Short mmCIF file of C-alpha atoms and ligand atoms in Angstrom, two decimals:
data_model
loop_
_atom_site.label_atom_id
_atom_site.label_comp_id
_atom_site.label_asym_id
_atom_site.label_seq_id
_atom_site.Cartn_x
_atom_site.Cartn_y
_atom_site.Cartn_z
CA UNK B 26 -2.50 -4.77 -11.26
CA UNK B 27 0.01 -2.89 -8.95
CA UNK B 28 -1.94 -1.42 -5.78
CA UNK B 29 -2.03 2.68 -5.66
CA UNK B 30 0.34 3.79 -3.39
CA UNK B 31 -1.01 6.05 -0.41
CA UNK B 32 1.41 8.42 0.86
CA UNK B 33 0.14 9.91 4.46
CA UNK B 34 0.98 13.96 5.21
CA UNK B 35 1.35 13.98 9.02
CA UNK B 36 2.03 17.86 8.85
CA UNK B 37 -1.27 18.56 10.86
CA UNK B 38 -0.52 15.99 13.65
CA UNK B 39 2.38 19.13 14.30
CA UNK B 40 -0.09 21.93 13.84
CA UNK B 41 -1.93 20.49 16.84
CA UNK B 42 1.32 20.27 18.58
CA UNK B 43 2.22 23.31 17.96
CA UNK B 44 -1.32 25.33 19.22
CA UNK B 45 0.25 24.30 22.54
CA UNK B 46 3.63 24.81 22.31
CA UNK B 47 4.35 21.43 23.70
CA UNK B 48 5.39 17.90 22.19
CA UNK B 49 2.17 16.26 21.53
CA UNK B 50 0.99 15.22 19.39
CA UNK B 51 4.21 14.19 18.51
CA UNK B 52 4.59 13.47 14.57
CA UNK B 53 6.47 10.67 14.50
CA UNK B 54 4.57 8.65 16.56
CA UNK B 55 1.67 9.78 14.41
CA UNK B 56 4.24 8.78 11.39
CA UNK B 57 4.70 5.42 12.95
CA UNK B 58 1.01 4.65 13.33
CA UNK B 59 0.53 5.37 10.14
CA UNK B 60 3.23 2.92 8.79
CA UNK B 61 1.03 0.21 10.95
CA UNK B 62 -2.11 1.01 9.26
CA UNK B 63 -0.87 0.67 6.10
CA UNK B 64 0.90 3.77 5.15
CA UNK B 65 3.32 3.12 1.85
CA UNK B 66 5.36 6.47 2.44
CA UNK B 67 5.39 9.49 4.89
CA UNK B 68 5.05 12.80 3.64
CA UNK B 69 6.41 16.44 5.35
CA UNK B 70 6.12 19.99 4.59
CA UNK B 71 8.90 22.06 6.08
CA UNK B 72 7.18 24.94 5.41
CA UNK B 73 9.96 28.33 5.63
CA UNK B 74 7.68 29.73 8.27
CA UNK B 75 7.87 26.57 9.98
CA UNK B 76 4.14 27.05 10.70
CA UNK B 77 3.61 22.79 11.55
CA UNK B 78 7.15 20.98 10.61
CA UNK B 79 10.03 22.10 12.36
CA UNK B 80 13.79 21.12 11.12
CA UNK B 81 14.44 18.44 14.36
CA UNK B 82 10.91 16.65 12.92
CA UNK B 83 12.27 16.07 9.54
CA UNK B 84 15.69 14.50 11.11
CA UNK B 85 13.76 12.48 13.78
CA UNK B 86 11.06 11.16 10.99
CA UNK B 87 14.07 9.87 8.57
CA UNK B 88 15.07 8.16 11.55
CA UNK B 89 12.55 6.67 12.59
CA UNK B 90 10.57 5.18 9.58
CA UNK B 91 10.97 2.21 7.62
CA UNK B 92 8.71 3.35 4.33
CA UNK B 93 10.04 5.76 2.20
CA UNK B 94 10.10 9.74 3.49
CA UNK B 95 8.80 12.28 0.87
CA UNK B 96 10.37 15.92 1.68
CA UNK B 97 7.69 18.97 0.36
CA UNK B 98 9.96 21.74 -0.03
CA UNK B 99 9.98 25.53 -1.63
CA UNK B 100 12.78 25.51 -4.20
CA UNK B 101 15.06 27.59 -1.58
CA UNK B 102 18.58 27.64 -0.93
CA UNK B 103 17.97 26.95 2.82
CA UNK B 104 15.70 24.44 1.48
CA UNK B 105 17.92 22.26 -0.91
CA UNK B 106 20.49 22.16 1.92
CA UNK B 107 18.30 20.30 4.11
CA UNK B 108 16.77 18.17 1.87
CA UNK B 109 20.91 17.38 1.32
CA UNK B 110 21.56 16.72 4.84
CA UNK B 111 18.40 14.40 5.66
CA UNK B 112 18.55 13.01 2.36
CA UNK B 113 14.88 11.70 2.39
CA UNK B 114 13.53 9.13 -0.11
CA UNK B 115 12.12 12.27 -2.59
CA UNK B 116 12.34 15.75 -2.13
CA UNK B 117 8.69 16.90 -3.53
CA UNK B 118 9.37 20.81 -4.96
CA UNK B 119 6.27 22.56 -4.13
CA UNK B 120 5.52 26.43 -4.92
CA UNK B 121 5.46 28.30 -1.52
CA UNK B 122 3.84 31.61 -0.64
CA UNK B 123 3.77 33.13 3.01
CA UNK B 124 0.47 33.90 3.71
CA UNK B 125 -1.25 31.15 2.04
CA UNK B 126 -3.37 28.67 4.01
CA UNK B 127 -2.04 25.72 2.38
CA UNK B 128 -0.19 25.04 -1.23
CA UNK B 129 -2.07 26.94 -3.79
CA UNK B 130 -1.38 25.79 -7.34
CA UNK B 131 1.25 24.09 -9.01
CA UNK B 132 4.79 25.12 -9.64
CA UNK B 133 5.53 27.09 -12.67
CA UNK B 134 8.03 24.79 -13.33
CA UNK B 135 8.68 26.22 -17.22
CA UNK B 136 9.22 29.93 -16.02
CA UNK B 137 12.16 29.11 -13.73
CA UNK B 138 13.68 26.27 -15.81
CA UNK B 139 16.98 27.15 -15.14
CA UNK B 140 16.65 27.45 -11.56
CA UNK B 141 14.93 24.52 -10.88
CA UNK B 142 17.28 22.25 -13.13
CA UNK B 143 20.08 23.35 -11.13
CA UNK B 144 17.94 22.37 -7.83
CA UNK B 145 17.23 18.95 -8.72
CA UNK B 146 20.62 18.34 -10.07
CA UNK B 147 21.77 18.78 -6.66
CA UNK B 148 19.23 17.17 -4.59
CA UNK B 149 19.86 14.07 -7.38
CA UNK B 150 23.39 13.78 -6.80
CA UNK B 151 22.58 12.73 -3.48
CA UNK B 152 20.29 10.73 -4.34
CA UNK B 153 17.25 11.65 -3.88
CA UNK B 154 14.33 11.07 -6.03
CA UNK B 155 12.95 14.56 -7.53
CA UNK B 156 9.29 15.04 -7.61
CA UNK B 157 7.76 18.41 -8.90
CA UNK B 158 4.26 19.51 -7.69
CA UNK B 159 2.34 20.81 -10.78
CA UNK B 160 -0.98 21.80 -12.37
CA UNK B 161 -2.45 19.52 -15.28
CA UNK B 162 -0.53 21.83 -18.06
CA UNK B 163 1.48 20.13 -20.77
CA UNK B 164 4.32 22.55 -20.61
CA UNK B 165 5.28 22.53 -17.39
CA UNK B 166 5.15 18.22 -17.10
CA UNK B 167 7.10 18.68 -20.45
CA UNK B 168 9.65 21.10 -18.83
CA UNK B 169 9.87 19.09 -15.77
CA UNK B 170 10.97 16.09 -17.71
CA UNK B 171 13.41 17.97 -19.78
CA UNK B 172 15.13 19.34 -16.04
CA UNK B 173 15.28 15.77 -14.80
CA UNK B 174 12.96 15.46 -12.80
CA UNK B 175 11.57 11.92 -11.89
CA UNK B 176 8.32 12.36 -10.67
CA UNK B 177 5.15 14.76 -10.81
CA UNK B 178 2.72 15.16 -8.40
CA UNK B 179 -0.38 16.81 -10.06
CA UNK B 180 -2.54 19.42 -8.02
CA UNK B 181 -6.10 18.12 -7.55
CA UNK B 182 -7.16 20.81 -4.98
CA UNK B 183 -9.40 22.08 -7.94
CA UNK B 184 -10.77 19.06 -8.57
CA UNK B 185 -11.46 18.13 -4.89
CA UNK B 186 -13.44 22.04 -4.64
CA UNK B 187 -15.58 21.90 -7.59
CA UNK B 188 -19.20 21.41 -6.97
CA UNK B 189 -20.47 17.97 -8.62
CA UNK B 190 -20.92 19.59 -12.29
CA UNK B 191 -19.43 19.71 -16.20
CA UNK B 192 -16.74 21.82 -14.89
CA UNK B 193 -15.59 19.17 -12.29
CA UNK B 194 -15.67 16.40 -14.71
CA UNK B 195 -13.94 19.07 -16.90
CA UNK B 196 -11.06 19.01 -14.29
CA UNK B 197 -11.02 15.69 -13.91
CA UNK B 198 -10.63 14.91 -17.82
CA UNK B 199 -7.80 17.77 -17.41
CA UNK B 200 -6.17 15.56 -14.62
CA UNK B 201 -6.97 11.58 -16.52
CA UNK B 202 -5.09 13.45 -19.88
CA UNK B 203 -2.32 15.16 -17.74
CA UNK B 204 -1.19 11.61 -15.98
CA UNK B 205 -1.39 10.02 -19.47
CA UNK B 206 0.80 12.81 -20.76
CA UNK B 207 3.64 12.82 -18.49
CA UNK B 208 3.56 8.76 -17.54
CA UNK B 209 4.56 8.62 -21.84
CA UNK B 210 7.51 11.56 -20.88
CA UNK B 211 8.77 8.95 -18.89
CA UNK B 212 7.52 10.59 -15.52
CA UNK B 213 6.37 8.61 -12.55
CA UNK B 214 2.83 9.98 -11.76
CA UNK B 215 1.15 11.10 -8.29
CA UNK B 216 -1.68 12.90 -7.11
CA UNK B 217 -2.49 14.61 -4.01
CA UNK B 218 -4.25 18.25 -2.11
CA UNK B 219 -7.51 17.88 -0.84
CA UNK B 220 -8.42 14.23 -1.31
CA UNK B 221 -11.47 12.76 0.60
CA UNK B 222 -12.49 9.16 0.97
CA UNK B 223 -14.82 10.72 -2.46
CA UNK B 224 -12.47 12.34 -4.94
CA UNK B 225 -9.43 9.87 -3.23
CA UNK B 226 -11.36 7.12 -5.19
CA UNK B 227 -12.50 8.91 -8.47
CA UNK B 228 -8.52 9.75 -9.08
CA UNK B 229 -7.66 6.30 -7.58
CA UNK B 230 -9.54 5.23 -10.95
CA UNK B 231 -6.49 6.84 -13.23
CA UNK B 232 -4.39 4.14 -14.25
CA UNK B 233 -1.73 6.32 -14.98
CA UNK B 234 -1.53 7.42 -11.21
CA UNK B 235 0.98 5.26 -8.97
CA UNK B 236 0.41 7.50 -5.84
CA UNK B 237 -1.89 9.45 -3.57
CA UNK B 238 -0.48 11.96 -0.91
CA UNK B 239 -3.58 12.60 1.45
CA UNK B 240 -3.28 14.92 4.61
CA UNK B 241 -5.74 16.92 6.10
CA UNK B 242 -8.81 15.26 5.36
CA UNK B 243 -7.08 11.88 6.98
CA UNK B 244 -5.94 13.77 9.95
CA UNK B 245 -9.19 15.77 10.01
CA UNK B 246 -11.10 12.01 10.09
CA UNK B 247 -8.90 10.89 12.42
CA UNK B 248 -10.40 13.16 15.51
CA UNK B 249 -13.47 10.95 14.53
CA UNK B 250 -12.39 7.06 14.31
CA UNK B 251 -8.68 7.14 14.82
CA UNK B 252 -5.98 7.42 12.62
CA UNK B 253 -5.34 3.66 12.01
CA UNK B 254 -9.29 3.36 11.31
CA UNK B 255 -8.83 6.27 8.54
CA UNK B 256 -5.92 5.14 6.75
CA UNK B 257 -7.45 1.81 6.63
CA UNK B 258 -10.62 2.96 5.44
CA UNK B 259 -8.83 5.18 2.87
CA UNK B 260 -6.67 2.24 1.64
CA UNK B 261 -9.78 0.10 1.53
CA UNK B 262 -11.12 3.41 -1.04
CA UNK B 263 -7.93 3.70 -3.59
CA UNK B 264 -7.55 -0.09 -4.19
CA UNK B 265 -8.13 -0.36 -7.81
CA UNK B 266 -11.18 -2.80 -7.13
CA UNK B 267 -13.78 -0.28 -7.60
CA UNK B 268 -14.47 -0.51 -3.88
CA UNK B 269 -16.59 2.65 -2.45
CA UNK B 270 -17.92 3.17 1.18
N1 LIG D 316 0.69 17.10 -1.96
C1 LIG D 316 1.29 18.30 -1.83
C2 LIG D 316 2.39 18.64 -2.78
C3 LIG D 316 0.91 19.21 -0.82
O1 LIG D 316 1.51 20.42 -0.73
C4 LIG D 316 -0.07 18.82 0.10
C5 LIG D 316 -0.43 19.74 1.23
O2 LIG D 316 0.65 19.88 2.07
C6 LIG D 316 -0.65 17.55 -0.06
C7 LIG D 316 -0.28 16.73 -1.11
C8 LIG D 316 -1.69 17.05 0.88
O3 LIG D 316 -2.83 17.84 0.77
P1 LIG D 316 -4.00 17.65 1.81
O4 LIG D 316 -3.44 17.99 3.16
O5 LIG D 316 -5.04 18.61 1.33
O6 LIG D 316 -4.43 16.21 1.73
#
């Protein structure tokens, strides 16, 4: 059986950084560690407020890295022309509000269809692989087939919040028939917002799931063991072998 993938979001390595104003933590040294421990792609959020990620961070991680670079990005103008100029691995279209604390649902991807299409077209044509960042909802994995996109990332941040209870395992079955859904559009599947070493290995369970993006709880347990000792620990987790703590 193919091992999960496990994507690593170093965006809070740069929100440390950037409570000082200074260079470290530096994120691509933090990106670089991670590719040691075991990291199968880096992840970065170039948020428009530029709140942890900063332009000359995305540059210097395509750079540096050997694994693949995932791009989170709003679907902006100023947006799609950086994603064009760094031209990561995959641009990962996420929806994008100011004053949120971090990425709060999924993108609506059916009621901006048009937009959207003509956003991926472009970041395509250079190519770069298109993932959209979606709730477990039908239409929108249908819609983001039909604008060419090639992967979906589905939200578990519900999932992760629930309390233990028939409405979590409701969510969950939501998220198990949502993977199954869009891996038979054609769609390459990931997963990722909020996941602990505990929900990280109840989704690493969905077959239809390739890949996990995991940030702040891996950054979080890094202050604790290290972050070699936490991506190794979380890699240990999402192998398909069943393995818990
Ligand atoms: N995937 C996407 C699309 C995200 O926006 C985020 C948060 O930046 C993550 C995964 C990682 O979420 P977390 O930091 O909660 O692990």
């Amino acid at each position: 059986m193919k091992q999960l993938r496990l994507g690593v979001n170093i965006d809070h390595i740069a929100t440390v950084r950037n409570a000082r104003g200074g260079s470290h933590p530096d994120p691509v040294t933090a990106a670089l560690l991670a590719q040691t421990a075991g990291a199968d792609g880096i992840t970065a959020h170039l948020r428009e407020d530029r709140r942890h990620i900063r332009d000359e961070d995305i540059f210097a991680l395509k750079e540096a890295i050997n694994v693949p670079l995932n791009f989170e990005m709003a679907a902006t103008e100023e947006m799609v022309k950086i994603a064009c100029e760094v031209r990561p691995n995959a641009s990962c279209i996420v929806p994008e509000k100011r004053d949120e604390l971090t990425t709060e649902g999924g993108l609506a991807v059916r009621a901006q269809q048009d937009r959207l299409a003509e956003q991926v077209g472009r970041l395509k044509a250079e190519g770069i692989r298109v993932s959209l960042f979606v709730d477990a909802d039908k239409d929108d994995l249908s819609a983001a087939r039909t604008i060419g996109a090639d992967i979906v990332e589905l939200h578990t941040g519900r999932f992760c919040d629930l309390p233990a209870g028939s409405e979590r395992q409701h969510e969950y079955e939501r998220i198990v028939s949502a993977a199954r859904f869009a891996d038979a559009c054609g769609l390459e599947v990931h997963a990722g917002h909020g996941l602990s070493f505990e929900t990280a290995g109840q989704i690493a369970q969905i077959q239809d799931i390739v890949e996990l993006n995991i940030g702040h709880f891996l950054i979080g347990e890094a202050v604790f063991t290290g972050l070699k000792d936490a991506i190794v620990r979380m890699r240990q987790v999402i192998n398909r072998s069943g393995a818990v703590l």
